[in-house]
Amino acid sequence: MTPNGLNVYDKWCSVNQRLCGGTSVLQRRFVNRGRNRRRVLPITWLSSFGTQEIFALASYCLHIFGYCGPDLEKVLHSYEEDGILEIIPWPIHHFLEPSKGWKYELHSGEVHYYGQQATINDCIHRNRQRSKYVILTDADEIIIPYQHSSLHQLMAELQQNNPYAVAFIFWAYSFSKEITRGSERFNFPQWRHVPGVNILRHIYKEPLKWWTKNRSKMIVDPRKVMQASVHTVYKINGKSTWVPSDLAIVMHTTEPKRPDLGIEKLIMDNKIWEYAERLIPNVNKVLHKSGILK
């Protein structure tokens, strides 16, 4: 325990739910206490996507480094009590000094960026025999299918059309959390004091910069991928393929990456609203069960 009573986590939290005959995995690192507190709503969103079979393959891995905060701790233990979350110790900082930044030339350390890439590969190898796919996204990111009602259906079509593909790469779009125009009906009073971002309120995304490298995230076959990083795969037994943006994207609700763009140059994308009827009750259920909402 820390002096202010907050538990210190340095663990893998593996949430296992087997739906439609398969599993998937989500990986995310947490770096500091303030940031962890803001993850309560995003994590409940991710769980709701899985339990509602919107993303029909749902087993999540979360790497937590540092202080998780009391609210996030309540949510995690709520999942643990339900039997869908397993906390696995991964105390890398007891053996190596993690660097505190992602640029090698600027940050010292014996393992890159709090062990981010190490945990990604740990997640892949740990689930090699129990997961059909591994989803490698951040906790504030969700893969949204555009032409399918679930991620399971999307992956079935992608695999059929790309039988030799073992890594499916999705473009990541930044949805500005500073813009809430047109989303007033999702401004729920009971959520205003819950740490995190209400993704239903942020539907304006920045266009990709096609003249430079854009962010991306992946879904991989853990039996065919031997080594991966945050945005790409290195050693695979098969091929990788890019998923067209009209089929699915990564929705990343965050600070503006291109603040010079006015709202007239952003793209309104409210696809997430199609899932609102299923998401909202599940988020409320988790928040009530964990005691965050009274």
PDB file of C-alpha atoms in Angstrom:
ATOM      1  CA  MET A   1       0.000   0.000   0.000  1.00  0.00           C
ATOM      2  CA  THR A   2       1.115   3.562  -0.642  1.00  0.00           C
ATOM      3  CA  PRO A   3       0.976   6.282   2.035  1.00  0.00           C
ATOM      4  CA  ASN A   4      -2.399   7.491   0.727  1.00  0.00           C
ATOM      5  CA  GLY A   5      -3.870   3.986   0.829  1.00  0.00           C
ATOM      6  CA  LEU A   6      -3.793   3.183  -2.885  1.00  0.00           C
ATOM      7  CA  ASN A   7      -2.746  -0.260  -3.964  1.00  0.00           C
ATOM      8  CA  VAL A   8       0.293  -0.552  -6.207  1.00  0.00           C
ATOM      9  CA  TYR A   9      -0.302  -2.817  -9.191  1.00  0.00           C
ATOM     10  CA  ASP A  10       2.352  -4.251 -11.401  1.00  0.00           C
ATOM     11  CA  LYS A  11       0.458  -7.148 -12.825  1.00  0.00           C
ATOM     12  CA  TRP A  12      -1.188  -8.734 -15.827  1.00  0.00           C
ATOM     13  CA  CYS A  13      -4.960  -8.697 -15.502  1.00  0.00           C
ATOM     14  CA  SER A  14      -6.269 -11.359 -17.845  1.00  0.00           C
ATOM     15  CA  VAL A  15     -10.023 -11.256 -18.413  1.00  0.00           C
ATOM     16  CA  ASN A  16     -11.212 -14.544 -19.880  1.00  0.00           C
ATOM     17  CA  GLN A  17     -14.571 -14.924 -21.587  1.00  0.00           C
ATOM     18  CA  ARG A  18     -15.099 -17.537 -24.257  1.00  0.00           C
ATOM     19  CA  LEU A  19     -17.840 -16.571 -26.681  1.00  0.00           C
ATOM     20  CA  CYS A  20     -18.649 -18.037 -30.084  1.00  0.00           C
ATOM     21  CA  GLY A  21     -15.913 -20.634 -29.713  1.00  0.00           C
ATOM     22  CA  GLY A  22     -12.902 -18.345 -29.419  1.00  0.00           C
ATOM     23  CA  THR A  23     -11.058 -15.770 -27.373  1.00  0.00           C
ATOM     24  CA  SER A  24      -9.125 -12.590 -27.931  1.00  0.00           C
ATOM     25  CA  VAL A  25      -6.789 -10.449 -25.882  1.00  0.00           C
ATOM     26  CA  LEU A  26      -6.387  -6.747 -25.245  1.00  0.00           C
ATOM     27  CA  GLN A  27      -3.099  -5.327 -24.006  1.00  0.00           C
ATOM     28  CA  ARG A  28      -2.534  -1.977 -22.355  1.00  0.00           C
ATOM     29  CA  ARG A  29       0.066  -0.433 -20.096  1.00  0.00           C
ATOM     30  CA  PHE A  30      -0.673   2.141 -17.410  1.00  0.00           C
ATOM     31  CA  VAL A  31       2.021   4.626 -16.543  1.00  0.00           C
ATOM     32  CA  ASN A  32       0.918   6.905 -13.740  1.00  0.00           C
ATOM     33  CA  ARG A  33      -1.656   7.361 -11.043  1.00  0.00           C
ATOM     34  CA  GLY A  34      -3.594  10.253 -12.598  1.00  0.00           C
ATOM     35  CA  ARG A  35      -3.845   8.483 -15.924  1.00  0.00           C
ATOM     36  CA  ASN A  36      -5.013   5.282 -14.261  1.00  0.00           C
ATOM     37  CA  ARG A  37      -7.869   7.061 -12.517  1.00  0.00           C
ATOM     38  CA  ARG A  38      -9.088   8.291 -15.889  1.00  0.00           C
ATOM     39  CA  ARG A  39      -9.308   4.701 -17.196  1.00  0.00           C
ATOM     40  CA  VAL A  40     -12.439   3.657 -15.268  1.00  0.00           C
ATOM     41  CA  LEU A  41     -14.987   4.405 -18.010  1.00  0.00           C
ATOM     42  CA  PRO A  42     -12.784   3.163 -20.892  1.00  0.00           C
ATOM     43  CA  ILE A  43     -12.281  -0.207 -19.192  1.00  0.00           C
ATOM     44  CA  THR A  44     -16.019  -0.599 -18.551  1.00  0.00           C
ATOM     45  CA  TRP A  45     -16.604   0.198 -22.234  1.00  0.00           C
ATOM     46  CA  LEU A  46     -14.175  -2.526 -23.284  1.00  0.00           C
ATOM     47  CA  SER A  47     -15.765  -5.115 -21.052  1.00  0.00           C
ATOM     48  CA  SER A  48     -19.229  -4.169 -22.297  1.00  0.00           C
ATOM     49  CA  PHE A  49     -18.167  -4.649 -25.902  1.00  0.00           C
ATOM     50  CA  GLY A  50     -17.038  -8.150 -25.041  1.00  0.00           C
ATOM     51  CA  THR A  51     -19.921  -9.246 -22.842  1.00  0.00           C
ATOM     52  CA  GLN A  52     -22.517  -7.991 -25.293  1.00  0.00           C
ATOM     53  CA  GLU A  53     -20.971 -10.045 -28.089  1.00  0.00           C
ATOM     54  CA  ILE A  54     -20.445  -6.894 -30.131  1.00  0.00           C
ATOM     55  CA  PHE A  55     -16.888  -8.107 -30.153  1.00  0.00           C
ATOM     56  CA  ALA A  56     -17.833 -11.731 -29.851  1.00  0.00           C
ATOM     57  CA  LEU A  57     -14.344 -12.926 -28.926  1.00  0.00           C
ATOM     58  CA  ALA A  58     -13.534 -11.359 -25.598  1.00  0.00           C
ATOM     59  CA  SER A  59     -10.608 -12.050 -23.305  1.00  0.00           C
ATOM     60  CA  TYR A  60      -8.637  -9.014 -22.224  1.00  0.00           C
ATOM     61  CA  CYS A  61      -5.085  -8.583 -20.909  1.00  0.00           C
ATOM     62  CA  LEU A  62      -4.284  -5.350 -19.115  1.00  0.00           C
ATOM     63  CA  HIS A  63      -0.767  -4.459 -18.014  1.00  0.00           C
ATOM     64  CA  ILE A  64      -0.957  -2.057 -15.077  1.00  0.00           C
ATOM     65  CA  PHE A  65       2.157  -0.248 -13.929  1.00  0.00           C
ATOM     66  CA  GLY A  66       2.076   2.100 -10.958  1.00  0.00           C
ATOM     67  CA  TYR A  67      -0.891   3.337  -8.923  1.00  0.00           C
ATOM     68  CA  CYS A  68      -4.264   2.177 -10.193  1.00  0.00           C
ATOM     69  CA  GLY A  69      -6.349   4.439  -7.955  1.00  0.00           C
ATOM     70  CA  PRO A  70      -9.358   3.417  -5.814  1.00  0.00           C
ATOM     71  CA  ASP A  71     -12.021   3.619  -8.553  1.00  0.00           C
ATOM     72  CA  LEU A  72     -10.085   1.593 -11.106  1.00  0.00           C
ATOM     73  CA  GLU A  73      -9.238  -0.902  -8.371  1.00  0.00           C
ATOM     74  CA  LYS A  74     -12.948  -1.339  -7.611  1.00  0.00           C
ATOM     75  CA  VAL A  75     -13.747  -2.013 -11.265  1.00  0.00           C
ATOM     76  CA  LEU A  76     -10.948  -4.575 -11.610  1.00  0.00           C
ATOM     77  CA  HIS A  77     -11.935  -6.403  -8.439  1.00  0.00           C
ATOM     78  CA  SER A  78     -15.561  -6.405  -9.585  1.00  0.00           C
ATOM     79  CA  TYR A  79     -14.499  -8.316 -12.695  1.00  0.00           C
ATOM     80  CA  GLU A  80     -12.356 -10.593 -10.545  1.00  0.00           C
ATOM     81  CA  GLU A  81     -15.341 -11.422  -8.311  1.00  0.00           C
ATOM     82  CA  ASP A  82     -17.396 -12.263 -11.400  1.00  0.00           C
ATOM     83  CA  GLY A  83     -14.771 -14.789 -12.404  1.00  0.00           C
ATOM     84  CA  ILE A  84     -13.850 -13.062 -15.664  1.00  0.00           C
ATOM     85  CA  LEU A  85     -10.583 -11.518 -14.544  1.00  0.00           C
ATOM     86  CA  GLU A  86      -7.382 -13.129 -13.324  1.00  0.00           C
ATOM     87  CA  ILE A  87      -4.544 -11.059 -11.859  1.00  0.00           C
ATOM     88  CA  ILE A  88      -1.130 -12.447 -12.787  1.00  0.00           C
ATOM     89  CA  PRO A  89       2.012 -10.893 -11.211  1.00  0.00           C
ATOM     90  CA  TRP A  90       4.444  -9.431 -13.756  1.00  0.00           C
ATOM     91  CA  PRO A  91       6.922  -7.491 -11.569  1.00  0.00           C
ATOM     92  CA  ILE A  92       9.451  -6.528 -14.238  1.00  0.00           C
ATOM     93  CA  HIS A  93      10.722  -3.524 -12.269  1.00  0.00           C
ATOM     94  CA  HIS A  94      12.124  -5.859  -9.575  1.00  0.00           C
ATOM     95  CA  PHE A  95      14.594  -7.256 -12.098  1.00  0.00           C
ATOM     96  CA  LEU A  96      15.154  -4.554 -14.739  1.00  0.00           C
ATOM     97  CA  GLU A  97      14.921  -0.789 -14.878  1.00  0.00           C
ATOM     98  CA  PRO A  98      12.098   0.195 -17.265  1.00  0.00           C
ATOM     99  CA  SER A  99      12.629   3.333 -19.315  1.00  0.00           C
ATOM    100  CA  LYS A 100      10.061   6.074 -18.811  1.00  0.00           C
ATOM    101  CA  GLY A 101       9.805   7.086 -22.464  1.00  0.00           C
ATOM    102  CA  TRP A 102       9.550   5.446 -25.869  1.00  0.00           C
ATOM    103  CA  LYS A 103      12.527   7.145 -27.577  1.00  0.00           C
ATOM    104  CA  TYR A 104      15.677   5.091 -27.080  1.00  0.00           C
ATOM    105  CA  GLU A 105      18.011   8.047 -27.536  1.00  0.00           C
ATOM    106  CA  LEU A 106      16.240  10.210 -24.936  1.00  0.00           C
ATOM    107  CA  HIS A 107      15.321   7.790 -22.167  1.00  0.00           C
ATOM    108  CA  SER A 108      17.536   5.429 -20.228  1.00  0.00           C
ATOM    109  CA  GLY A 109      16.506   2.023 -18.971  1.00  0.00           C
ATOM    110  CA  GLU A 110      17.100  -1.682 -19.445  1.00  0.00           C
ATOM    111  CA  VAL A 111      13.683  -2.486 -20.911  1.00  0.00           C
ATOM    112  CA  HIS A 112      11.783  -0.266 -23.343  1.00  0.00           C
ATOM    113  CA  TYR A 113       8.961   2.032 -22.140  1.00  0.00           C
ATOM    114  CA  TYR A 114       7.817   0.300 -18.945  1.00  0.00           C
ATOM    115  CA  GLY A 115       8.183  -3.056 -20.672  1.00  0.00           C
ATOM    116  CA  GLN A 116       5.493  -2.256 -23.241  1.00  0.00           C
ATOM    117  CA  GLN A 117       6.807  -4.448 -26.051  1.00  0.00           C
ATOM    118  CA  ALA A 118       7.785  -7.198 -23.629  1.00  0.00           C
ATOM    119  CA  THR A 119       4.251  -7.316 -22.242  1.00  0.00           C
ATOM    120  CA  ILE A 120       2.744  -7.378 -25.735  1.00  0.00           C
ATOM    121  CA  ASN A 121       4.772 -10.456 -26.595  1.00  0.00           C
ATOM    122  CA  ASP A 122       4.118 -11.996 -23.182  1.00  0.00           C
ATOM    123  CA  CYS A 123       0.403 -11.564 -23.892  1.00  0.00           C
ATOM    124  CA  ILE A 124       0.708 -13.254 -27.288  1.00  0.00           C
ATOM    125  CA  HIS A 125       2.726 -16.220 -26.041  1.00  0.00           C
ATOM    126  CA  ARG A 126       0.676 -16.640 -22.860  1.00  0.00           C
ATOM    127  CA  ASN A 127      -2.484 -17.020 -24.955  1.00  0.00           C
ATOM    128  CA  ARG A 128      -0.981 -19.081 -27.753  1.00  0.00           C
ATOM    129  CA  GLN A 129      -2.945 -22.229 -26.921  1.00  0.00           C
ATOM    130  CA  ARG A 130      -6.148 -20.683 -25.580  1.00  0.00           C
ATOM    131  CA  SER A 131      -6.910 -17.738 -27.873  1.00  0.00           C
ATOM    132  CA  LYS A 132      -7.948 -17.744 -31.481  1.00  0.00           C
ATOM    133  CA  TYR A 133      -6.959 -14.101 -31.848  1.00  0.00           C
ATOM    134  CA  VAL A 134      -5.060 -11.540 -29.803  1.00  0.00           C
ATOM    135  CA  ILE A 135      -6.267  -7.941 -29.972  1.00  0.00           C
ATOM    136  CA  LEU A 136      -3.438  -5.469 -29.403  1.00  0.00           C
ATOM    137  CA  THR A 137      -4.959  -2.086 -28.616  1.00  0.00           C
ATOM    138  CA  ASP A 138      -4.766   0.462 -25.824  1.00  0.00           C
ATOM    139  CA  ALA A 139      -7.417   0.626 -23.097  1.00  0.00           C
ATOM    140  CA  ASP A 140      -8.817   3.853 -24.577  1.00  0.00           C
ATOM    141  CA  GLU A 141      -9.163   2.294 -28.038  1.00  0.00           C
ATOM    142  CA  ILE A 142     -11.922   0.139 -29.501  1.00  0.00           C
ATOM    143  CA  ILE A 143     -12.028  -1.590 -32.880  1.00  0.00           C
ATOM    144  CA  ILE A 144     -15.309  -0.630 -34.540  1.00  0.00           C
ATOM    145  CA  PRO A 145     -16.690  -2.798 -37.389  1.00  0.00           C
ATOM    146  CA  TYR A 146     -18.593  -0.792 -39.995  1.00  0.00           C
ATOM    147  CA  GLN A 147     -20.197  -3.491 -42.135  1.00  0.00           C
ATOM    148  CA  HIS A 148     -20.618  -6.264 -39.551  1.00  0.00           C
ATOM    149  CA  SER A 149     -22.601  -6.486 -36.338  1.00  0.00           C
ATOM    150  CA  SER A 150     -19.688  -7.957 -34.392  1.00  0.00           C
ATOM    151  CA  LEU A 151     -15.946  -8.331 -34.480  1.00  0.00           C
ATOM    152  CA  HIS A 152     -16.453 -12.087 -34.750  1.00  0.00           C
ATOM    153  CA  GLN A 153     -18.283 -11.674 -38.078  1.00  0.00           C
ATOM    154  CA  LEU A 154     -15.679  -9.214 -39.323  1.00  0.00           C
ATOM    155  CA  MET A 155     -12.809 -11.561 -38.519  1.00  0.00           C
ATOM    156  CA  ALA A 156     -14.561 -14.501 -40.162  1.00  0.00           C
ATOM    157  CA  GLU A 157     -14.837 -12.561 -43.423  1.00  0.00           C
ATOM    158  CA  LEU A 158     -11.298 -11.187 -43.223  1.00  0.00           C
ATOM    159  CA  GLN A 159      -9.887 -14.649 -42.616  1.00  0.00           C
ATOM    160  CA  GLN A 160     -11.926 -16.136 -45.467  1.00  0.00           C
ATOM    161  CA  ASN A 161     -10.743 -13.442 -47.885  1.00  0.00           C
ATOM    162  CA  ASN A 162      -7.144 -13.622 -46.606  1.00  0.00           C
ATOM    163  CA  PRO A 163      -6.544 -17.309 -45.773  1.00  0.00           C
ATOM    164  CA  TYR A 164      -2.774 -16.863 -45.298  1.00  0.00           C
ATOM    165  CA  ALA A 165      -3.003 -13.736 -43.137  1.00  0.00           C
ATOM    166  CA  VAL A 166      -2.004 -14.049 -39.486  1.00  0.00           C
ATOM    167  CA  ALA A 167      -1.877 -10.333 -38.617  1.00  0.00           C
ATOM    168  CA  PHE A 168      -4.684  -7.890 -39.428  1.00  0.00           C
ATOM    169  CA  ILE A 169      -3.673  -4.239 -39.135  1.00  0.00           C
ATOM    170  CA  PHE A 170      -6.270  -1.505 -38.515  1.00  0.00           C
ATOM    171  CA  TRP A 171      -5.880   2.243 -39.039  1.00  0.00           C
ATOM    172  CA  ALA A 172      -6.227   4.189 -35.770  1.00  0.00           C
ATOM    173  CA  TYR A 173      -8.339   7.358 -35.946  1.00  0.00           C
ATOM    174  CA  SER A 174      -8.145  10.052 -33.263  1.00  0.00           C
ATOM    175  CA  PHE A 175     -11.559  11.193 -31.988  1.00  0.00           C
ATOM    176  CA  SER A 176     -11.224  14.550 -30.260  1.00  0.00           C
ATOM    177  CA  LYS A 177     -12.433  14.410 -26.683  1.00  0.00           C
ATOM    178  CA  GLU A 178     -12.679  18.208 -26.679  1.00  0.00           C
ATOM    179  CA  ILE A 179     -15.663  18.238 -29.061  1.00  0.00           C
ATOM    180  CA  THR A 180     -19.111  17.107 -27.861  1.00  0.00           C
ATOM    181  CA  ARG A 181     -21.316  18.768 -30.495  1.00  0.00           C
ATOM    182  CA  GLY A 182     -24.561  16.904 -31.194  1.00  0.00           C
ATOM    183  CA  SER A 183     -24.149  14.347 -28.396  1.00  0.00           C
ATOM    184  CA  GLU A 184     -26.109  16.027 -25.604  1.00  0.00           C
ATOM    185  CA  ARG A 185     -28.482  13.059 -25.205  1.00  0.00           C
ATOM    186  CA  PHE A 186     -25.548  10.977 -23.936  1.00  0.00           C
ATOM    187  CA  ASN A 187     -24.499  13.510 -21.291  1.00  0.00           C
ATOM    188  CA  PHE A 188     -25.672  11.400 -18.360  1.00  0.00           C
ATOM    189  CA  PRO A 189     -25.560  13.245 -14.999  1.00  0.00           C
ATOM    190  CA  GLN A 190     -24.575  10.081 -13.108  1.00  0.00           C
ATOM    191  CA  TRP A 191     -21.438   9.670 -15.244  1.00  0.00           C
ATOM    192  CA  ARG A 192     -20.096  13.195 -14.902  1.00  0.00           C
ATOM    193  CA  HIS A 193     -17.992  12.391 -11.843  1.00  0.00           C
ATOM    194  CA  VAL A 194     -16.805   8.974 -13.017  1.00  0.00           C
ATOM    195  CA  PRO A 195     -13.129   9.091 -14.102  1.00  0.00           C
ATOM    196  CA  GLY A 196     -12.725   8.497 -17.797  1.00  0.00           C
ATOM    197  CA  VAL A 197     -14.132   9.515 -21.152  1.00  0.00           C
ATOM    198  CA  ASN A 198     -17.691   8.905 -22.318  1.00  0.00           C
ATOM    199  CA  ILE A 199     -16.937   7.822 -25.887  1.00  0.00           C
ATOM    200  CA  LEU A 200     -20.565   8.285 -26.954  1.00  0.00           C
ATOM    201  CA  ARG A 201     -20.025  12.036 -26.660  1.00  0.00           C
ATOM    202  CA  HIS A 202     -17.048  12.275 -29.019  1.00  0.00           C
ATOM    203  CA  ILE A 203     -17.904  11.543 -32.645  1.00  0.00           C
ATOM    204  CA  TYR A 204     -15.569  13.850 -34.595  1.00  0.00           C
ATOM    205  CA  LYS A 205     -12.407  12.195 -35.907  1.00  0.00           C
ATOM    206  CA  GLU A 206      -9.329  13.609 -37.558  1.00  0.00           C
ATOM    207  CA  PRO A 207      -8.610  12.547 -41.143  1.00  0.00           C
ATOM    208  CA  LEU A 208      -5.532  10.399 -41.633  1.00  0.00           C
ATOM    209  CA  LYS A 209      -2.363  12.044 -42.888  1.00  0.00           C
ATOM    210  CA  TRP A 210      -1.631  10.006 -45.977  1.00  0.00           C
ATOM    211  CA  TRP A 211       1.717  11.768 -46.555  1.00  0.00           C
ATOM    212  CA  THR A 212       3.187  10.417 -43.329  1.00  0.00           C
ATOM    213  CA  LYS A 213       3.060   7.368 -41.070  1.00  0.00           C
ATOM    214  CA  ASN A 214      -0.224   6.910 -39.209  1.00  0.00           C
ATOM    215  CA  ARG A 215      -0.903   4.991 -36.024  1.00  0.00           C
ATOM    216  CA  SER A 216      -2.295   1.486 -36.283  1.00  0.00           C
ATOM    217  CA  LYS A 217      -3.173  -1.463 -34.068  1.00  0.00           C
ATOM    218  CA  MET A 218      -3.556  -5.173 -34.745  1.00  0.00           C
ATOM    219  CA  ILE A 219      -5.425  -8.414 -34.307  1.00  0.00           C
ATOM    220  CA  VAL A 220      -3.073 -11.390 -34.612  1.00  0.00           C
ATOM    221  CA  ASP A 221      -3.156 -15.173 -34.585  1.00  0.00           C
ATOM    222  CA  PRO A 222      -1.029 -16.046 -31.512  1.00  0.00           C
ATOM    223  CA  ARG A 223      -0.080 -19.435 -32.927  1.00  0.00           C
ATOM    224  CA  LYS A 224       1.480 -17.876 -36.034  1.00  0.00           C
ATOM    225  CA  VAL A 225       3.053 -14.707 -34.592  1.00  0.00           C
ATOM    226  CA  MET A 226       6.371 -15.137 -32.822  1.00  0.00           C
ATOM    227  CA  GLN A 227       7.322 -11.477 -32.277  1.00  0.00           C
ATOM    228  CA  ALA A 228       5.360  -8.232 -32.445  1.00  0.00           C
ATOM    229  CA  SER A 229       5.624  -4.595 -31.418  1.00  0.00           C
ATOM    230  CA  VAL A 230       2.973  -1.965 -30.787  1.00  0.00           C
ATOM    231  CA  HIS A 231       2.105  -1.281 -34.412  1.00  0.00           C
ATOM    232  CA  THR A 232       3.550  -4.114 -36.482  1.00  0.00           C
ATOM    233  CA  VAL A 233       4.715  -7.734 -36.475  1.00  0.00           C
ATOM    234  CA  TYR A 234       8.321  -8.865 -36.958  1.00  0.00           C
ATOM    235  CA  LYS A 235       8.408 -12.666 -36.976  1.00  0.00           C
ATOM    236  CA  ILE A 236       5.356 -14.438 -38.361  1.00  0.00           C
ATOM    237  CA  ASN A 237       4.467 -17.686 -40.062  1.00  0.00           C
ATOM    238  CA  GLY A 238       2.179 -16.199 -42.703  1.00  0.00           C
ATOM    239  CA  LYS A 239       1.270 -12.792 -44.051  1.00  0.00           C
ATOM    240  CA  SER A 240       0.022  -9.490 -42.664  1.00  0.00           C
ATOM    241  CA  THR A 241      -2.767  -7.473 -44.261  1.00  0.00           C
ATOM    242  CA  TRP A 242      -4.207  -3.987 -43.816  1.00  0.00           C
ATOM    243  CA  VAL A 243      -7.933  -3.763 -43.103  1.00  0.00           C
ATOM    244  CA  PRO A 244      -9.722  -1.134 -45.256  1.00  0.00           C
ATOM    245  CA  SER A 245     -11.163   1.742 -43.237  1.00  0.00           C
ATOM    246  CA  ASP A 246     -14.622   1.136 -44.667  1.00  0.00           C
ATOM    247  CA  LEU A 247     -14.632  -2.281 -42.955  1.00  0.00           C
ATOM    248  CA  ALA A 248     -13.317  -1.311 -39.508  1.00  0.00           C
ATOM    249  CA  ILE A 249     -11.149   1.211 -37.686  1.00  0.00           C
ATOM    250  CA  VAL A 250      -9.575   1.750 -34.276  1.00  0.00           C
ATOM    251  CA  MET A 251     -11.515   4.431 -32.399  1.00  0.00           C
ATOM    252  CA  HIS A 252      -9.065   6.312 -30.149  1.00  0.00           C
ATOM    253  CA  THR A 253     -10.747   8.975 -28.008  1.00  0.00           C
ATOM    254  CA  THR A 254      -7.978  11.348 -26.998  1.00  0.00           C
ATOM    255  CA  GLU A 255      -6.601  14.867 -27.031  1.00  0.00           C
ATOM    256  CA  PRO A 256      -6.462  16.350 -30.549  1.00  0.00           C
ATOM    257  CA  LYS A 257      -3.417  15.160 -32.464  1.00  0.00           C
ATOM    258  CA  ARG A 258      -3.899  17.913 -35.035  1.00  0.00           C
ATOM    259  CA  PRO A 259      -5.249  20.886 -33.035  1.00  0.00           C
ATOM    260  CA  ASP A 260      -4.827  23.146 -36.050  1.00  0.00           C
ATOM    261  CA  LEU A 261      -7.863  21.502 -37.668  1.00  0.00           C
ATOM    262  CA  GLY A 262     -11.196  23.209 -37.056  1.00  0.00           C
ATOM    263  CA  ILE A 263     -14.372  21.183 -36.606  1.00  0.00           C
ATOM    264  CA  GLU A 264     -15.287  21.840 -40.238  1.00  0.00           C
ATOM    265  CA  LYS A 265     -12.241  19.777 -41.282  1.00  0.00           C
ATOM    266  CA  LEU A 266     -13.023  16.867 -38.979  1.00  0.00           C
ATOM    267  CA  ILE A 267     -15.136  13.868 -39.971  1.00  0.00           C
ATOM    268  CA  MET A 268     -18.381  13.214 -38.093  1.00  0.00           C
ATOM    269  CA  ASP A 269     -18.566   9.494 -37.325  1.00  0.00           C
ATOM    270  CA  ASN A 270     -21.289   8.314 -34.934  1.00  0.00           C
ATOM    271  CA  LYS A 271     -21.056   4.587 -35.642  1.00  0.00           C
ATOM    272  CA  ILE A 272     -20.540   4.019 -31.915  1.00  0.00           C
ATOM    273  CA  TRP A 273     -24.123   5.165 -31.318  1.00  0.00           C
ATOM    274  CA  GLU A 274     -25.418   1.969 -32.920  1.00  0.00           C
ATOM    275  CA  TYR A 275     -24.032   0.119 -29.889  1.00  0.00           C
ATOM    276  CA  ALA A 276     -25.326   2.571 -27.267  1.00  0.00           C
ATOM    277  CA  GLU A 277     -28.436   0.574 -26.382  1.00  0.00           C
ATOM    278  CA  ARG A 278     -26.276  -2.412 -25.448  1.00  0.00           C
ATOM    279  CA  LEU A 279     -23.347  -0.514 -23.941  1.00  0.00           C
ATOM    280  CA  ILE A 280     -25.083   1.847 -21.524  1.00  0.00           C
ATOM    281  CA  PRO A 281     -26.818  -0.792 -19.323  1.00  0.00           C
ATOM    282  CA  ASN A 282     -23.609  -2.789 -19.006  1.00  0.00           C
ATOM    283  CA  VAL A 283     -21.528   0.232 -18.053  1.00  0.00           C
ATOM    284  CA  ASN A 284     -24.121   1.191 -15.420  1.00  0.00           C
ATOM    285  CA  LYS A 285     -24.156  -2.371 -14.095  1.00  0.00           C
ATOM    286  CA  VAL A 286     -20.377  -2.442 -13.620  1.00  0.00           C
ATOM    287  CA  LEU A 287     -20.268   1.028 -12.043  1.00  0.00           C
ATOM    288  CA  HIS A 288     -23.065   0.142  -9.596  1.00  0.00           C
ATOM    289  CA  LYS A 289     -21.564  -3.246  -8.694  1.00  0.00           C
ATOM    290  CA  SER A 290     -18.166  -1.697  -8.015  1.00  0.00           C
ATOM    291  CA  GLY A 291     -19.738   1.006  -5.836  1.00  0.00           C
ATOM    292  CA  ILE A 292     -18.669   3.932  -8.032  1.00  0.00           C
ATOM    293  CA  LEU A 293     -22.318   4.762  -8.720  1.00  0.00           C
ATOM    294  CA  LYS A 294     -24.672   4.659  -5.744  1.00  0.00           C
TER     295      LYS A 294
END
